[in-house]
Amino acid sequence: MYDIVIIGAGIAGLTAAIYASRANKKVLIIEKQNYGGRIISAPHVKNYPGFLDISGVDLATNLYVQATSLGAELVFENAESIQNGINKKVITDKHEYSCKAIIIATGLDRRSLNIPGEKELVGKGVSYCATCDGNFYKDKVVAVVGGGKSAIEDAIYLSDIASKVYLISRKNLEEEVNKKNIEVITNYSVDKINSKDNIESIDIKSSNDSKNIKVDGLFVSIGYETSSEEFESVIELDDRGYIISNNTHTNLDGIFAAGDCCKKDLRQLVTAASDGAIAATEAIKYIEKNR
Amino acid sequence: MVIEGNNEIFEKEVLNYEGKVLVDFNATWCGPCRMLKPVLDQVAANGKKIVAIDVDNDRDIAIKYNISSIPCLILFENGKEVKRSVGLIPINEIESLFEE
């Protein structure tokens, strides 16, 4: 029996684990992919207090080492449902874990294009993380899809590695981009990905035109979506899928929520960390009260 | 436990091993490799055999297997390469490398 099970090993979940472990609580973190959450795709983090410039991977690794060296356990499994009660349960694809309190810190998932070829080609040319996979495209031609800040950042990052970068956006870009080997294509969307074993080209189209571009890699950077549907039957969500919480308390006693999965105004590393600390503290209070 | 490999261990535990063994080609400077490590530890703890090769320390092995991008996971069966995966992948995909 764990005191607290935390679902998600992003910044919020790892911070909650640090606070709960320091209070001598037995903590399990369940993560479906890799620790760190979304921040691992940032090459430079410059707005986390106390760090002038740190990579997302380094920041996440520090937090991971900090949490696990304090005694928090981490398993790589997919949490599929939760059960409420005095003793609560988190059911994953592999096990069932009993605990006294649950902190949901599942963050957001990357949005995908939902076009033919995309799913099959992940790892064979389609990527959602420029800093993770960029190095595979040295002197090759890549395209970045998206018009927001992170798409522009990805394009600039990749332009130092690849020989040519197409930046393809349905709308005008949020900021201007001036780099010799970045070709900006606005008012076009990606329609189809063509491949043999690996990606070979993409079809793009505008309202009155369509063309084919040869690329070796396609980086999708079109934002994020909530991923808390698996808890929908027990936890109250808003109409966009964000968890409704008050000082990290959800509608159920002893189940807390922290980080980007919550309905909130500002989604930043520092607010995720803040949520994690509050959720852990509130969970500890709940456990003490119900002893 | 993931076995930390070198030339000698690679020959004994991979090339001359009868059965399946996963080799993790990594480097200390590679961020995604570091993130993959705790995942591989869990797969190893579940009973799978894994050998880690640092491509900087054992460059000749990396060259022999044409490793151009890391993290790179290669599944060997009876000393022969049978499957390869490049990049940071979740645990289910690592485990499925061991399946037929």
Tab-separated table of C-alpha atoms in Angstrom:
chain	number	residue	atom	x	y	z
A	1	MET	CA	0.000	0.000	0.000
A	2	TYR	CA	1.365	3.364	-1.035
A	3	ASP	CA	0.548	6.612	0.727
A	4	ILE	CA	0.366	8.554	-2.520
A	5	VAL	CA	0.236	7.420	-6.130
A	6	ILE	CA	1.104	10.150	-8.606
A	7	ILE	CA	0.011	9.669	-12.212
A	8	GLY	CA	2.469	11.418	-14.531
A	9	ALA	CA	6.203	12.119	-14.165
A	10	GLY	CA	6.279	15.623	-15.608
A	11	ILE	CA	7.318	18.695	-13.677
A	12	ALA	CA	4.136	18.721	-11.532
A	13	GLY	CA	4.251	15.003	-10.724
A	14	LEU	CA	7.977	14.934	-9.941
A	15	THR	CA	7.683	18.025	-7.726
A	16	ALA	CA	4.784	16.426	-5.847
A	17	ALA	CA	6.946	13.317	-5.409
A	18	ILE	CA	9.788	15.397	-3.966
A	19	TYR	CA	7.509	17.100	-1.437
A	20	ALA	CA	5.722	13.895	-0.414
A	21	SER	CA	8.949	11.892	-0.154
A	22	ARG	CA	10.556	14.554	1.997
A	23	ALA	CA	7.571	14.171	4.338
A	24	ASN	CA	8.416	10.440	4.560
A	25	LYS	CA	5.413	9.318	2.557
A	26	LYS	CA	5.633	6.157	0.461
A	27	VAL	CA	5.271	7.434	-3.077
A	28	LEU	CA	4.756	5.725	-6.437
A	29	ILE	CA	4.863	7.621	-9.717
A	30	ILE	CA	3.257	6.004	-12.760
A	31	GLU	CA	4.431	7.270	-16.145
A	32	LYS	CA	3.310	6.007	-19.546
A	33	GLN	CA	6.236	7.317	-21.583
A	34	ASN	CA	9.315	9.074	-20.254
A	35	TYR	CA	9.914	11.247	-17.251
A	36	GLY	CA	9.938	15.013	-17.749
A	37	GLY	CA	6.755	15.512	-19.724
A	38	ARG	CA	6.504	18.142	-22.429
A	39	ILE	CA	9.562	20.126	-21.309
A	40	ILE	CA	11.963	17.532	-22.715
A	41	SER	CA	11.333	18.974	-26.174
A	42	ALA	CA	12.670	22.415	-25.159
A	43	PRO	CA	16.356	22.915	-26.015
A	44	HIS	CA	16.599	25.939	-23.738
A	45	VAL	CA	14.614	26.772	-20.632
A	46	LYS	CA	15.269	30.345	-19.579
A	47	ASN	CA	12.277	31.127	-17.388
A	48	TYR	CA	12.666	28.643	-14.556
A	49	PRO	CA	13.778	30.606	-11.500
A	50	GLY	CA	17.353	29.914	-10.464
A	51	PHE	CA	18.493	28.635	-13.862
A	52	LEU	CA	19.897	31.070	-16.398
A	53	ASP	CA	19.708	28.554	-19.235
A	54	ILE	CA	19.127	24.823	-18.876
A	55	SER	CA	17.911	22.243	-21.377
A	56	GLY	CA	14.527	20.644	-20.744
A	57	VAL	CA	16.149	17.202	-20.611
A	58	ASP	CA	18.653	18.351	-17.974
A	59	LEU	CA	15.975	20.024	-15.866
A	60	ALA	CA	13.768	16.924	-16.073
A	61	THR	CA	16.686	14.612	-15.295
A	62	ASN	CA	17.591	16.688	-12.223
A	63	LEU	CA	14.007	16.455	-10.975
A	64	TYR	CA	13.883	12.723	-11.682
A	65	VAL	CA	17.129	12.094	-9.785
A	66	GLN	CA	15.955	14.336	-6.949
A	67	ALA	CA	12.610	12.527	-6.574
A	68	THR	CA	13.956	8.979	-6.876
A	69	SER	CA	16.953	9.577	-4.618
A	70	LEU	CA	14.499	10.717	-1.940
A	71	GLY	CA	12.832	7.318	-2.216
A	72	ALA	CA	9.977	7.848	-4.669
A	73	GLU	CA	9.458	4.833	-6.931
A	74	LEU	CA	8.722	5.201	-10.633
A	75	VAL	CA	7.158	2.568	-12.901
A	76	PHE	CA	6.627	2.884	-16.626
A	77	GLU	CA	3.028	1.770	-17.055
A	78	ASN	CA	-0.175	3.256	-18.435
A	79	ALA	CA	-2.727	4.277	-15.796
A	80	GLU	CA	-6.083	3.247	-17.246
A	81	SER	CA	-8.524	3.987	-14.432
A	82	ILE	CA	-8.860	5.000	-10.798
A	83	GLN	CA	-11.187	3.852	-8.041
A	84	ASN	CA	-12.255	6.060	-5.166
A	85	GLY	CA	-12.859	5.000	-1.566
A	86	ILE	CA	-11.046	5.286	1.751
A	87	ASN	CA	-8.400	3.139	0.134
A	88	LYS	CA	-8.058	4.127	-3.466
A	89	LYS	CA	-6.818	2.194	-6.459
A	90	VAL	CA	-4.957	3.047	-9.627
A	91	ILE	CA	-5.286	0.378	-12.298
A	92	THR	CA	-2.628	0.266	-15.011
A	93	ASP	CA	-2.142	-1.916	-18.067
A	94	LYS	CA	-0.025	-4.219	-15.883
A	95	HIS	CA	-0.887	-3.889	-12.197
A	96	GLU	CA	-3.256	-2.515	-9.575
A	97	TYR	CA	-1.877	-0.188	-6.937
A	98	SER	CA	-3.631	0.615	-3.636
A	99	CYS	CA	-3.046	3.935	-1.964
A	100	LYS	CA	-4.476	6.492	0.419
A	101	ALA	CA	-4.361	9.490	-1.924
A	102	ILE	CA	-3.969	10.049	-5.667
A	103	ILE	CA	-2.437	13.002	-7.491
A	104	ILE	CA	-3.316	13.261	-11.171
A	105	ALA	CA	-0.584	15.092	-13.079
A	106	THR	CA	-1.101	13.736	-16.566
A	107	GLY	CA	-0.334	16.974	-18.387
A	108	LEU	CA	-1.214	17.333	-22.027
A	109	ASP	CA	-0.580	15.132	-25.067
A	110	ARG	CA	0.870	16.329	-28.318
A	111	ARG	CA	-1.776	16.918	-30.938
A	112	SER	CA	-1.354	14.889	-34.100
A	113	LEU	CA	-2.272	15.791	-37.665
A	114	ASN	CA	-4.566	12.776	-38.152
A	115	ILE	CA	-3.625	12.342	-41.789
A	116	PRO	CA	-2.850	9.190	-43.807
A	117	GLY	CA	0.601	7.760	-43.084
A	118	GLU	CA	1.249	9.717	-39.904
A	119	LYS	CA	0.801	6.980	-37.304
A	120	GLU	CA	2.663	4.314	-39.263
A	121	LEU	CA	5.666	6.574	-39.840
A	122	VAL	CA	6.378	7.657	-36.272
A	123	GLY	CA	10.042	6.776	-35.838
A	124	LYS	CA	10.432	6.448	-39.614
A	125	GLY	CA	10.443	10.130	-40.422
A	126	VAL	CA	7.528	11.540	-38.442
A	127	SER	CA	8.485	13.109	-35.121
A	128	TYR	CA	6.896	15.254	-32.438
A	129	CYS	CA	10.147	16.246	-30.716
A	130	ALA	CA	12.767	18.229	-32.639
A	131	THR	CA	15.336	18.163	-29.835
A	132	CYS	CA	14.918	14.385	-29.405
A	133	ASP	CA	15.137	13.371	-33.046
A	134	GLY	CA	16.699	16.373	-34.810
A	135	ASN	CA	20.177	14.868	-34.896
A	136	PHE	CA	18.994	12.119	-37.243
A	137	TYR	CA	18.546	14.700	-39.994
A	138	LYS	CA	22.026	16.093	-40.406
A	139	ASP	CA	22.298	17.629	-43.904
A	140	LYS	CA	18.840	16.326	-44.800
A	141	VAL	CA	15.613	18.081	-45.738
A	142	VAL	CA	12.859	18.349	-43.150
A	143	ALA	CA	9.506	20.052	-42.760
A	144	VAL	CA	7.995	21.483	-39.603
A	145	VAL	CA	4.193	21.778	-39.432
A	146	GLY	CA	2.723	24.530	-37.278
A	147	GLY	CA	2.608	28.282	-36.972
A	148	GLY	CA	3.014	28.899	-33.253
A	149	LYS	CA	6.033	29.740	-31.118
A	150	SER	CA	7.104	26.148	-30.595
A	151	ALA	CA	6.933	25.353	-34.322
A	152	ILE	CA	9.128	28.375	-35.062
A	153	GLU	CA	11.546	27.322	-32.313
A	154	ASP	CA	11.667	23.800	-33.740
A	155	ALA	CA	12.356	25.132	-37.255
A	156	ILE	CA	15.214	27.319	-36.018
A	157	TYR	CA	16.657	24.469	-33.970
A	158	LEU	CA	16.492	22.105	-36.950
A	159	SER	CA	17.944	24.670	-39.378
A	160	ASP	CA	21.317	24.301	-37.633
A	161	ILE	CA	21.298	20.560	-38.328
A	162	ALA	CA	19.351	19.958	-41.536
A	163	SER	CA	20.347	21.392	-44.905
A	164	LYS	CA	16.866	22.792	-45.491
A	165	VAL	CA	13.770	23.312	-43.369
A	166	TYR	CA	10.262	23.972	-44.682
A	167	LEU	CA	8.003	25.630	-42.135
A	168	ILE	CA	4.422	24.949	-43.169
A	169	SER	CA	1.548	26.758	-41.494
A	170	ARG	CA	-2.169	27.018	-42.157
A	171	LYS	CA	-2.148	30.643	-41.007
A	172	ASN	CA	0.400	33.422	-40.849
A	173	LEU	CA	3.264	32.825	-38.430
A	174	GLU	CA	3.143	34.258	-34.912
A	175	GLU	CA	6.617	35.728	-35.437
A	176	GLU	CA	8.753	36.484	-38.458
A	177	VAL	CA	11.501	34.011	-39.328
A	178	ASN	CA	14.653	35.097	-41.137
A	179	LYS	CA	17.026	32.252	-41.726
A	180	LYS	CA	18.618	31.376	-44.991
A	181	ASN	CA	17.753	27.685	-45.031
A	182	ILE	CA	14.210	28.017	-43.666
A	183	GLU	CA	11.511	28.333	-46.311
A	184	VAL	CA	8.238	29.553	-44.849
A	185	ILE	CA	5.073	28.320	-46.573
A	186	THR	CA	1.913	29.858	-45.155
A	187	ASN	CA	-1.753	29.141	-45.876
A	188	TYR	CA	-0.993	25.532	-46.716
A	189	SER	CA	-1.829	22.422	-44.738
A	190	VAL	CA	-0.252	18.969	-44.928
A	191	ASP	CA	-2.635	16.572	-46.577
A	192	LYS	CA	-0.806	13.287	-46.921
A	193	ILE	CA	2.541	11.671	-46.167
A	194	ASN	CA	4.077	9.480	-48.861
A	195	SER	CA	6.508	6.721	-48.002
A	196	LYS	CA	8.167	3.478	-49.000
A	197	ASP	CA	9.890	2.217	-45.846
A	198	ASN	CA	10.638	5.713	-44.695
A	199	ILE	CA	9.018	9.038	-45.419
A	200	GLU	CA	9.684	10.290	-48.962
A	201	SER	CA	7.501	13.323	-49.500
A	202	ILE	CA	4.443	15.207	-48.309
A	203	ASP	CA	1.433	16.570	-50.180
A	204	ILE	CA	0.416	20.057	-49.107
A	205	LYS	CA	-2.569	22.083	-50.208
A	206	SER	CA	-4.032	25.561	-49.976
A	207	SER	CA	-7.539	26.680	-50.889
A	208	ASN	CA	-6.689	26.734	-54.593
A	209	ASP	CA	-3.423	24.837	-55.034
A	210	SER	CA	-1.644	21.640	-54.082
A	211	LYS	CA	1.945	20.489	-54.356
A	212	ASN	CA	4.362	17.759	-53.395
A	213	ILE	CA	7.541	18.404	-51.400
A	214	LYS	CA	10.367	15.891	-50.984
A	215	VAL	CA	11.402	15.587	-47.327
A	216	ASP	CA	13.365	13.155	-45.178
A	217	GLY	CA	11.583	14.103	-41.981
A	218	LEU	CA	8.369	15.732	-40.802
A	219	PHE	CA	8.160	17.424	-37.402
A	220	VAL	CA	4.644	18.006	-36.106
A	221	SER	CA	4.349	20.977	-33.770
A	222	ILE	CA	0.691	21.940	-33.688
A	223	GLY	CA	0.032	22.201	-29.985
A	224	TYR	CA	-1.408	19.985	-27.313
A	225	GLU	CA	-4.638	18.445	-26.125
A	226	THR	CA	-5.919	17.143	-22.804
A	227	SER	CA	-5.539	13.467	-21.979
A	228	SER	CA	-7.620	12.949	-18.859
A	229	GLU	CA	-10.548	11.137	-20.535
A	230	GLU	CA	-9.683	7.899	-18.728
A	231	PHE	CA	-10.691	9.561	-15.440
A	232	GLU	CA	-13.796	11.222	-16.841
A	233	SER	CA	-16.204	8.768	-15.209
A	234	VAL	CA	-15.064	9.780	-11.720
A	235	ILE	CA	-13.368	13.175	-11.969
A	236	GLU	CA	-15.120	16.355	-12.987
A	237	LEU	CA	-13.705	17.888	-16.177
A	238	ASP	CA	-14.614	21.089	-17.986
A	239	ASP	CA	-15.979	21.014	-21.535
A	240	ARG	CA	-12.449	21.107	-22.979
A	241	GLY	CA	-11.264	18.150	-20.910
A	242	TYR	CA	-9.332	19.996	-18.212
A	243	ILE	CA	-9.711	18.809	-14.604
A	244	ILE	CA	-11.674	21.236	-12.435
A	245	SER	CA	-9.800	21.758	-9.184
A	246	ASN	CA	-9.732	24.092	-6.221
A	247	ASN	CA	-6.334	24.478	-4.586
A	248	THR	CA	-5.551	21.116	-6.327
A	249	HIS	CA	-8.603	19.361	-4.758
A	250	THR	CA	-10.798	17.646	-7.356
A	251	ASN	CA	-14.478	16.882	-6.812
A	252	LEU	CA	-13.430	13.705	-4.943
A	253	ASP	CA	-11.932	13.669	-1.468
A	254	GLY	CA	-8.332	12.487	-1.489
A	255	ILE	CA	-7.880	12.807	-5.242
A	256	PHE	CA	-5.867	15.820	-6.301
A	257	ALA	CA	-4.790	17.305	-9.629
A	258	ALA	CA	-1.661	19.260	-10.521
A	259	GLY	CA	-0.049	20.862	-13.544
A	260	ASP	CA	-1.157	21.360	-17.125
A	261	CYS	CA	-4.058	18.880	-16.941
A	262	CYS	CA	-5.907	21.338	-14.639
A	263	LYS	CA	-8.191	24.122	-15.729
A	264	LYS	CA	-6.049	27.198	-15.071
A	265	ASP	CA	-4.932	30.489	-16.583
A	266	LEU	CA	-1.176	30.030	-16.796
A	267	ARG	CA	0.540	26.801	-17.867
A	268	GLN	CA	4.234	27.192	-17.152
A	269	LEU	CA	6.952	25.073	-15.540
A	270	VAL	CA	6.849	27.166	-12.422
A	271	THR	CA	3.058	26.900	-12.036
A	272	ALA	CA	3.276	23.139	-12.612
A	273	ALA	CA	5.922	22.874	-9.889
A	274	SER	CA	3.792	25.050	-7.634
A	275	ASP	CA	0.746	22.813	-8.188
A	276	GLY	CA	2.863	19.754	-7.412
A	277	ALA	CA	3.982	21.177	-4.084
A	278	ILE	CA	0.448	22.179	-3.120
A	279	ALA	CA	-1.066	18.845	-4.202
A	280	ALA	CA	1.502	16.885	-2.168
A	281	THR	CA	0.905	19.047	0.891
A	282	GLU	CA	-2.879	18.757	0.584
A	283	ALA	CA	-2.610	14.982	0.045
A	284	ILE	CA	-0.488	14.641	3.191
A	285	LYS	CA	-3.063	16.671	5.179
A	286	TYR	CA	-5.816	14.404	3.856
A	287	ILE	CA	-3.917	11.247	4.829
A	288	GLU	CA	-3.184	12.553	8.350
A	289	LYS	CA	-6.822	13.539	8.871
A	290	ASN	CA	-8.151	10.126	7.807
A	291	ARG	CA	-5.705	8.021	9.755
B	1	MET	CA	20.055	-5.032	-14.173
B	2	VAL	CA	21.318	-3.638	-17.445
B	3	ILE	CA	24.841	-4.994	-18.050
B	4	GLU	CA	27.381	-2.243	-18.685
B	5	GLY	CA	29.246	-3.556	-21.706
B	6	ASN	CA	32.670	-3.339	-23.301
B	7	ASN	CA	34.369	-5.265	-26.109
B	8	GLU	CA	34.893	-8.405	-24.079
B	9	ILE	CA	31.399	-8.401	-22.543
B	10	PHE	CA	29.861	-7.714	-25.954
B	11	GLU	CA	31.522	-10.788	-27.384
B	12	LYS	CA	30.548	-13.012	-24.479
B	13	GLU	CA	27.064	-11.701	-23.628
B	14	VAL	CA	25.855	-10.747	-27.117
B	15	LEU	CA	27.753	-12.458	-29.937
B	16	ASN	CA	28.183	-15.785	-28.149
B	17	TYR	CA	24.871	-15.711	-26.274
B	18	GLU	CA	22.185	-18.212	-27.242
B	19	GLY	CA	18.877	-16.397	-27.029
B	20	LYS	CA	17.689	-12.819	-27.194
B	21	VAL	CA	19.610	-9.866	-25.864
B	22	LEU	CA	18.917	-6.190	-26.432
B	23	VAL	CA	21.880	-3.862	-26.916
B	24	ASP	CA	21.432	-0.194	-25.973
B	25	PHE	CA	23.867	2.024	-27.896
B	26	ASN	CA	24.158	5.261	-25.919
B	27	ALA	CA	26.446	8.088	-24.854
B	28	THR	CA	26.700	10.180	-21.706
B	29	TRP	CA	26.107	13.429	-23.644
B	30	CYS	CA	22.885	12.170	-25.252
B	31	GLY	CA	19.802	13.475	-23.434
B	32	PRO	CA	17.248	11.030	-24.844
B	33	CYS	CA	19.661	8.166	-23.980
B	34	ARG	CA	19.641	9.249	-20.340
B	35	MET	CA	15.855	9.382	-20.373
B	36	LEU	CA	15.696	5.870	-21.810
B	37	LYS	CA	17.896	4.429	-19.074
B	38	PRO	CA	15.313	4.038	-16.264
B	39	VAL	CA	12.901	2.491	-18.778
B	40	LEU	CA	15.534	-0.083	-19.803
B	41	ASP	CA	16.270	-0.754	-16.129
B	42	GLN	CA	12.620	-1.690	-15.662
B	43	VAL	CA	12.580	-3.949	-18.730
B	44	ALA	CA	15.728	-5.664	-17.403
B	45	ALA	CA	14.175	-5.995	-13.944
B	46	ASN	CA	11.258	-7.790	-15.618
B	47	GLY	CA	13.667	-10.484	-16.764
B	48	LYS	CA	14.926	-9.353	-20.157
B	49	LYS	CA	18.630	-9.358	-20.937
B	50	ILE	CA	20.052	-5.950	-21.885
B	51	VAL	CA	23.629	-4.844	-22.541
B	52	ALA	CA	24.540	-1.135	-22.708
B	53	ILE	CA	27.318	0.027	-25.032
B	54	ASP	CA	28.752	3.541	-24.762
B	55	VAL	CA	29.511	4.488	-28.377
B	56	ASP	CA	32.383	6.756	-27.314
B	57	ASN	CA	34.122	4.074	-25.265
B	58	ASP	CA	33.474	1.283	-27.774
B	59	ARG	CA	33.599	3.099	-31.055
B	60	ASP	CA	34.600	-0.023	-33.006
B	61	ILE	CA	31.389	-1.844	-32.062
B	62	ALA	CA	29.345	1.223	-33.011
B	63	ILE	CA	31.096	1.431	-36.389
B	64	LYS	CA	30.687	-2.295	-37.023
B	65	TYR	CA	26.910	-1.991	-36.554
B	66	ASN	CA	26.707	1.290	-38.444
B	67	ILE	CA	25.261	3.285	-35.536
B	68	SER	CA	24.684	6.803	-36.833
B	69	SER	CA	21.995	7.939	-34.397
B	70	ILE	CA	21.444	7.232	-30.730
B	71	PRO	CA	19.707	6.037	-28.669
B	72	CYS	CA	19.727	2.930	-30.842
B	73	LEU	CA	18.400	-0.393	-29.610
B	74	ILE	CA	19.379	-3.572	-31.452
B	75	LEU	CA	17.915	-6.948	-30.606
B	76	PHE	CA	20.327	-9.840	-31.159
B	77	GLU	CA	19.238	-13.445	-31.321
B	78	ASN	CA	21.946	-16.081	-31.153
B	79	GLY	CA	24.523	-13.401	-31.909
B	80	LYS	CA	22.776	-11.987	-35.003
B	81	GLU	CA	20.986	-8.664	-35.364
B	82	VAL	CA	17.244	-9.258	-35.814
B	83	LYS	CA	15.596	-5.921	-34.974
B	84	ARG	CA	16.608	-2.301	-34.634
B	85	SER	CA	14.910	0.785	-33.217
B	86	VAL	CA	16.245	4.330	-33.180
B	87	GLY	CA	15.133	7.106	-30.836
B	88	LEU	CA	13.306	7.461	-27.553
B	89	ILE	CA	10.493	4.877	-27.448
B	90	PRO	CA	8.028	3.934	-24.684
B	91	ILE	CA	8.301	0.748	-22.656
B	92	ASN	CA	5.651	-1.183	-24.596
B	93	GLU	CA	7.624	-0.757	-27.813
B	94	ILE	CA	10.832	-1.877	-26.123
B	95	GLU	CA	9.131	-4.968	-24.760
B	96	SER	CA	7.601	-5.759	-28.130
B	97	LEU	CA	11.087	-5.863	-29.672
B	98	PHE	CA	11.548	-9.123	-27.774
B	99	GLU	CA	8.385	-10.625	-29.255
B	100	GLU	CA	8.294	-12.532	-32.526
